[in-house]
Phi, psi and omega in degrees: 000118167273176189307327167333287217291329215271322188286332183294312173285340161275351152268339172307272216322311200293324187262352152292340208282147164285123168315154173299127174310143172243119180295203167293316175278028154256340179303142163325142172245133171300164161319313173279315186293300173304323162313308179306321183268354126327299157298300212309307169000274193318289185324300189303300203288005200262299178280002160222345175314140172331295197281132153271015179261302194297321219263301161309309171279016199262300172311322163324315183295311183261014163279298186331282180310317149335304189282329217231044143055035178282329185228062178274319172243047177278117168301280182261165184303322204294302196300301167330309194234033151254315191288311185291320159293345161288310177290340177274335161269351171311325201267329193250331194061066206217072193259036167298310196294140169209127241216126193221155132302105197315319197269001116323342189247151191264328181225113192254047170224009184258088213255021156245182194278182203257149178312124187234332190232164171306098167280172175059010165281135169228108162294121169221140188206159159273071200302352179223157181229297190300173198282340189255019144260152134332087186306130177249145179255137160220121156309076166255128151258190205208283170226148185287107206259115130323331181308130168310336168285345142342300201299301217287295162326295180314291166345289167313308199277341152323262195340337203233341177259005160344292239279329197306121183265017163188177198199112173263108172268153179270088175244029172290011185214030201258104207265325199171217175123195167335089212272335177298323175289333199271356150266016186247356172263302190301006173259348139318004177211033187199150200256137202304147177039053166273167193247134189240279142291175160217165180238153191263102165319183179269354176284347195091324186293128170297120172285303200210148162236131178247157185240178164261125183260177159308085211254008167102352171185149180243139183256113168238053200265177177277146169248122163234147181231141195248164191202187198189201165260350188270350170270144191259076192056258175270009149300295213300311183317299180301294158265000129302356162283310161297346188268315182266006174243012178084352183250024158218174181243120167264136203229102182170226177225158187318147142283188176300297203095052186239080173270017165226168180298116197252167169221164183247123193252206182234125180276299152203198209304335160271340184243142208207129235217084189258114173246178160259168208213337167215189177232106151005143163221117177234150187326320208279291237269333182086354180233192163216209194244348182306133195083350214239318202072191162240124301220069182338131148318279187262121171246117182226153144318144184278347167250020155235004191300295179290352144313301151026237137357287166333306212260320184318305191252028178266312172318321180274341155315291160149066150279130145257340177340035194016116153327132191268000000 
């Protein structure tokens, strides 16, 4: 065989090969496609957004941008609704919004994001032993877990951080989860039926109010919860509510700010839409922490915050001793 033949069949072969399928959200989209799926946008948040004030300027915004041709060359769906969840948080400073693809979601009745990091870890330890300290209780999650075995790990580590004569839960590496955990954590350090939230529609009207129940013992040891920018929503939750009924100290850096309820709604047959949809409210403050976050007793760095802590609540034994 010579060199001829060999260059011949190796062009047969490239071109036998099949092109790659192209999905749907890679085809071109018309000028009319994109505008349409824009209003359905438009539409949900006109009809769910927390703010309906907000929900107006969002659109305002983004008819603007529309008109002065920013999307004029979105090729695909994917590009679309990456550049429009970029202008809708740009415009509400609202970065709860998130903008999914169907065909990305494996169950679209499904309305949270898929699990990204370790959940239903309860760190628990004892920080002092000997007789003549105090016993520090310390506490960590990873996330308010819905999962039953959380509740069932809390449980154990009450129970077992009882015999403590003060106690830091960790909640700096805390994004959220479940806010039923985070009041069923909070009736440990509260007295049965306290007003902990109520959470608020976009109309102002309280949907629901939750209280502190009866969890069978009260820790009534000094509390402190340490906190970062990586803590979240119903992390956030837990400790402003403790912070503002007075029975904890909070120790770290603002947190994140994130006090409302999100849902994930269906835009149309391609697009899928996570906003918020109500808000937190708590009695004392008449407000919450979204955008602002909360707000530290001791404001330290968050990778010195339980060194802290340590010395806080040694000082209010009146220990000075150190720890080993």
């Amino acid at each position: 065989m010579n060199l001829r033949y060999f260059l011949i069949i190796a062009i047969i072969f490239a071109f036998s090969i099949p092109a790659p399928a192209l999905s749907h959200d890679d085809i071109g989209m018309s000028p009319l496609e994109v505008r349409q799926d824009i209003e359905d946008v438009l539409m949900i948040l006109d009809k769910h957004y927390v703010y309906p004030e907000t929900a107006k300027a969002m659109r305002k915004f983004v008819n603007a941008k529309v008109l002065g041709g920013d999307y004029a060359d979105i090729q695909s769906r994917r590009e679309l609704i990456e550049k429009l969840q970029t202008d809708l948080r740009s415009s509400s400073k609202d970065s709860h919004i998130s903008l999914h693809l169907a065909s990305d979601r494996q169950d679209r009745n499904n309305h949270r994001l898929p699990k990204t990091m370790v959940e239903n870890e309860v760190h628990v330890d004892i920080l002092a032993r000997e007789s003549d300290k105090p016993k520090i209780g310390y506490l960590r999650f990873n996330k308010f877990s819905g999962d039953a075995k959380t509740k069932r790990r809390i449980i154990e580590a009450m129970n077992r951080l009882n015999v403590t004569d003060s106690l830091i839960i960790d909640l700096r590496n805390n994004p959220g989860g479940d806010p039923n955990l985070s009041a069923f954590l909070s009736s440990y350090f509260l007295r049965e039926n306290t007003h902990l939230w109520s959470i608020v529609d976009r109309n102002g009207d309280t949907l629901f109010r939750t209280d502190s129940a009866d969890v069978g013992q009260y820790y009534s040891g000094e509390l402190c919860i340490l906190i970062s920018d990586k803590t979240g929503s119903a992390a956030e939750s837990f400790a402003y509510t403790l912070k503002h009924l007075k029975r904890a100290t909070i120790i770290g850096q603002t947190s994140g700010g994130a006090a409302h309820l999100v849902q994930m709604e269906r835009v149309n047959e391609q697009i899928d839409i996570r906003i918020p949809t109500a808000r937190a409210y708590n009695p004392i403050t008449k407000t919450n922490w979204e955008g602002v976050g909360v707000i530290p007793t001791m404001s330290v760095d968050a990778s010195v915050a339980q060194q802290v802590a340590i010395q806080y609540l040694l000082k209010k034994d009146n220990v000075s001793t150190k720890l080993n």
